[in-house]
Amino acid sequence: MTTLFRYLVYAPNGPAKGQLPRIINAEFSSPMNELSAATLEYNPLESNWDFLNYACELGVEMSVDGGATWTEIPNGRYLRLSREYERMNPKTHKMTLPGYGWMLNKAIQWKTTDLNDDGKRPFLSANVGTIIKTLLDEAQARGTLPGMTYAFTTAVDSAGAAWNKVITIYYEPGLSLYQVLDNLAQQGLCDWRFQGRQL
């Protein structure tokens, strides 16, 4: 059976606004441990394309049963951050959207107390869940990333398995959560992706 795709627009951190109509061309990536991206070519005069005139989220959903059920693909949530587009011809616009993981750049390590002599924040013998949950919780307490959730704890990963590696590491104030997570993944301490808005 043919795999089908559809494209839903969501209000930022909110509910679905509606489905986009026929797309001239679409390309999207869904990498593990990296930011995803999507490119759309569309006719802006068709219905619902005015949704892209404002900040929004785009969810790419897939069906393998002829449209009976739909599931958003992993890393399949993308962000309309600007109204910039490329005009291909009078009836075709092309827009590029970064993946939802881009939002991790907005969560900054701001804590400036209890730093070591080098001015860095220590995490001593900590697992990935402890590090990321601590930094994300602190960011959300400041009002950043209100719609983002996570599927792990300080004890277990998102598959329910206990964290089996710890690390001692130090972070400078001003470092983004994306930089922290990317570094931990590069060290082989975790793999990450988003499912909708959930890390």
Tab-separated table of C-alpha atoms in Angstrom:
chain	number	residue	atom	x	y	z
A	1	MET	CA	0.000	0.000	0.000
A	2	THR	CA	1.246	3.475	-0.837
A	3	THR	CA	2.545	5.636	2.000
A	4	LEU	CA	0.597	8.891	2.248
A	5	PHE	CA	1.640	12.191	3.810
A	6	ARG	CA	-0.374	15.158	4.986
A	7	TYR	CA	0.579	18.523	6.476
A	8	LEU	CA	-1.127	20.099	9.493
A	9	VAL	CA	-0.565	23.640	10.725
A	10	TYR	CA	-0.534	24.253	14.489
A	11	ALA	CA	-0.663	27.465	16.470
A	12	PRO	CA	2.638	28.002	18.326
A	13	ASN	CA	2.467	25.707	21.375
A	14	GLY	CA	-1.211	25.263	20.576
A	15	PRO	CA	-3.791	23.132	18.763
A	16	ALA	CA	-4.058	22.297	15.082
A	17	LYS	CA	-5.459	25.086	12.903
A	18	GLY	CA	-6.057	23.022	9.780
A	19	GLN	CA	-4.604	20.954	6.983
A	20	LEU	CA	-2.715	22.424	4.060
A	21	PRO	CA	-4.132	21.639	0.621
A	22	ARG	CA	-2.266	20.287	-2.379
A	23	ILE	CA	1.483	20.850	-2.166
A	24	ILE	CA	3.445	21.349	-5.361
A	25	ASN	CA	6.569	19.821	-3.833
A	26	ALA	CA	7.760	18.968	-0.328
A	27	GLU	CA	11.054	17.758	1.084
A	28	PHE	CA	11.660	17.025	4.749
A	29	SER	CA	14.360	15.390	6.839
A	30	SER	CA	14.047	13.356	10.041
A	31	PRO	CA	17.595	12.729	11.307
A	32	MET	CA	18.563	11.284	14.668
A	33	ASN	CA	20.745	13.567	16.837
A	34	GLU	CA	20.436	16.483	14.413
A	35	LEU	CA	18.053	19.286	13.582
A	36	SER	CA	15.493	18.426	10.940
A	37	ALA	CA	14.246	20.760	8.207
A	38	ALA	CA	11.462	20.974	5.637
A	39	THR	CA	11.027	22.776	2.314
A	40	LEU	CA	7.631	23.445	0.774
A	41	GLU	CA	6.661	24.653	-2.684
A	42	TYR	CA	3.045	25.801	-2.766
A	43	ASN	CA	0.488	28.066	-4.379
A	44	PRO	CA	-0.196	30.838	-1.834
A	45	LEU	CA	-3.639	31.480	-3.328
A	46	GLU	CA	-5.023	28.086	-2.320
A	47	SER	CA	-7.014	27.706	0.901
A	48	ASN	CA	-5.249	27.606	4.279
A	49	TRP	CA	-1.871	28.721	2.914
A	50	ASP	CA	-2.500	32.033	4.650
A	51	PHE	CA	-1.714	30.111	7.863
A	52	LEU	CA	1.952	30.502	6.895
A	53	ASN	CA	1.630	34.281	7.026
A	54	TYR	CA	1.997	34.035	10.802
A	55	ALA	CA	4.253	32.194	13.230
A	56	CYS	CA	3.140	28.566	13.356
A	57	GLU	CA	4.232	24.954	13.511
A	58	LEU	CA	3.929	22.420	10.700
A	59	GLY	CA	3.406	18.748	11.482
A	60	VAL	CA	4.117	16.145	8.799
A	61	GLU	CA	1.955	13.068	9.277
A	62	MET	CA	2.207	9.681	7.584
A	63	SER	CA	-0.346	6.959	6.861
A	64	VAL	CA	0.510	3.416	5.759
A	65	ASP	CA	-3.101	2.183	5.665
A	66	GLY	CA	-4.597	4.364	2.978
A	67	GLY	CA	-5.443	7.254	5.285
A	68	ALA	CA	-7.334	5.292	7.959
A	69	THR	CA	-4.830	6.341	10.637
A	70	TRP	CA	-2.220	9.074	10.733
A	71	THR	CA	0.935	9.493	12.825
A	72	GLU	CA	3.348	12.420	12.905
A	73	ILE	CA	6.759	11.236	11.732
A	74	PRO	CA	9.711	11.417	14.177
A	75	ASN	CA	11.287	14.887	14.063
A	76	GLY	CA	8.326	15.832	11.870
A	77	ARG	CA	7.437	19.122	13.569
A	78	TYR	CA	8.780	22.231	11.830
A	79	LEU	CA	8.687	25.961	12.602
A	80	ARG	CA	7.611	28.921	10.489
A	81	LEU	CA	9.971	31.476	12.022
A	82	SER	CA	9.915	34.130	9.307
A	83	ARG	CA	7.782	35.084	6.324
A	84	GLU	CA	10.695	34.898	3.919
A	85	TYR	CA	10.126	32.791	0.835
A	86	GLU	CA	11.536	32.324	-2.630
A	87	ARG	CA	9.242	33.194	-5.527
A	88	MET	CA	9.597	30.392	-8.071
A	89	ASN	CA	6.960	31.848	-10.440
A	90	PRO	CA	3.756	33.903	-9.970
A	91	LYS	CA	1.885	30.908	-8.546
A	92	THR	CA	4.643	29.136	-6.619
A	93	HIS	CA	6.379	30.107	-3.396
A	94	LYS	CA	9.139	28.116	-1.723
A	95	MET	CA	9.615	28.240	2.054
A	96	THR	CA	12.182	26.523	4.295
A	97	LEU	CA	11.352	25.642	7.903
A	98	PRO	CA	13.755	24.403	10.612
A	99	GLY	CA	12.780	21.488	12.823
A	100	TYR	CA	11.220	21.963	16.241
A	101	GLY	CA	14.550	21.047	17.849
A	102	TRP	CA	15.718	24.537	16.866
A	103	MET	CA	13.779	25.714	19.925
A	104	LEU	CA	16.505	24.228	22.133
A	105	ASN	CA	18.650	27.192	21.109
A	106	LYS	CA	16.317	29.432	23.135
A	107	ALA	CA	17.021	27.619	26.416
A	108	ILE	CA	20.186	29.177	27.818
A	109	GLN	CA	22.186	28.081	30.861
A	110	TRP	CA	21.908	31.283	32.928
A	111	LYS	CA	22.859	30.080	36.404
A	112	THR	CA	25.800	32.107	37.702
A	113	THR	CA	25.934	30.851	41.304
A	114	ASP	CA	27.869	27.859	42.637
A	115	LEU	CA	30.312	28.031	39.731
A	116	ASN	CA	33.814	26.599	39.922
A	117	ASP	CA	36.988	28.662	39.866
A	118	ASP	CA	36.809	28.808	36.059
A	119	GLY	CA	33.324	30.333	36.174
A	120	LYS	CA	31.615	27.161	34.946
A	121	ARG	CA	28.651	25.241	36.324
A	122	PRO	CA	29.540	21.703	37.418
A	123	PHE	CA	27.492	18.570	36.901
A	124	LEU	CA	29.313	15.942	38.936
A	125	SER	CA	28.773	12.258	38.113
A	126	ALA	CA	25.464	13.100	36.431
A	127	ASN	CA	23.557	11.179	33.760
A	128	VAL	CA	22.103	12.738	30.618
A	129	GLY	CA	18.583	12.769	32.044
A	130	THR	CA	19.679	14.777	35.069
A	131	ILE	CA	21.602	17.316	32.985
A	132	ILE	CA	18.953	17.919	30.315
A	133	LYS	CA	15.970	17.830	32.686
A	134	THR	CA	17.654	20.298	35.040
A	135	LEU	CA	18.456	22.789	32.289
A	136	LEU	CA	15.083	22.433	30.556
A	137	ASP	CA	13.139	22.758	33.812
A	138	GLU	CA	15.088	25.904	34.678
A	139	ALA	CA	14.403	27.398	31.239
A	140	GLN	CA	10.695	26.647	31.491
A	141	ALA	CA	10.559	28.162	34.981
A	142	ARG	CA	11.742	31.387	33.306
A	143	GLY	CA	8.919	31.110	30.744
A	144	THR	CA	11.011	29.676	27.900
A	145	LEU	CA	9.795	26.703	25.793
A	146	PRO	CA	6.332	26.493	27.374
A	147	GLY	CA	5.092	23.880	24.905
A	148	MET	CA	8.059	21.504	25.057
A	149	THR	CA	7.801	18.260	27.025
A	150	TYR	CA	10.148	15.329	27.550
A	151	ALA	CA	9.725	11.569	27.786
A	152	PHE	CA	12.550	10.746	30.212
A	153	THR	CA	13.394	11.261	33.877
A	154	THR	CA	16.561	11.533	35.904
A	155	ALA	CA	16.337	7.762	36.431
A	156	VAL	CA	15.297	6.314	33.062
A	157	ASP	CA	15.490	7.235	29.387
A	158	SER	CA	12.465	7.559	27.078
A	159	ALA	CA	12.475	3.797	26.464
A	160	GLY	CA	12.193	3.180	30.207
A	161	ALA	CA	15.755	1.875	30.540
A	162	ALA	CA	17.910	3.067	33.426
A	163	TRP	CA	20.653	5.515	32.502
A	164	ASN	CA	23.845	3.482	32.618
A	165	LYS	CA	26.478	6.167	32.039
A	166	VAL	CA	27.451	9.207	34.070
A	167	ILE	CA	29.705	12.118	33.278
A	168	THR	CA	31.352	14.987	35.118
A	169	ILE	CA	31.134	18.087	32.979
A	170	TYR	CA	31.182	21.880	33.345
A	171	TYR	CA	29.105	24.423	31.419
A	172	GLU	CA	29.689	28.125	30.887
A	173	PRO	CA	26.790	30.545	31.417
A	174	GLY	CA	25.246	31.403	28.050
A	175	LEU	CA	25.515	27.904	26.571
A	176	SER	CA	22.324	26.779	24.816
A	177	LEU	CA	20.528	23.541	25.583
A	178	TYR	CA	21.003	22.517	21.958
A	179	GLN	CA	24.785	22.838	22.337
A	180	VAL	CA	24.659	20.789	25.540
A	181	LEU	CA	22.520	18.019	24.017
A	182	ASP	CA	24.516	17.930	20.793
A	183	ASN	CA	27.746	17.533	22.774
A	184	LEU	CA	26.341	14.726	24.913
A	185	ALA	CA	25.153	12.881	21.793
A	186	GLN	CA	28.531	13.314	20.106
A	187	GLN	CA	30.134	11.711	23.154
A	188	GLY	CA	27.867	8.684	22.663
A	189	LEU	CA	25.971	9.267	25.903
A	190	CYS	CA	22.528	9.524	24.316
A	191	ASP	CA	20.490	9.655	21.136
A	192	TRP	CA	17.736	12.207	20.743
A	193	ARG	CA	14.858	13.265	18.554
A	194	PHE	CA	11.430	14.898	18.874
A	195	GLN	CA	7.983	13.389	18.566
A	196	GLY	CA	5.775	16.399	18.059
A	197	ARG	CA	6.887	18.779	20.814
A	198	GLN	CA	8.203	15.994	23.034
A	199	LEU	CA	11.956	15.416	23.421
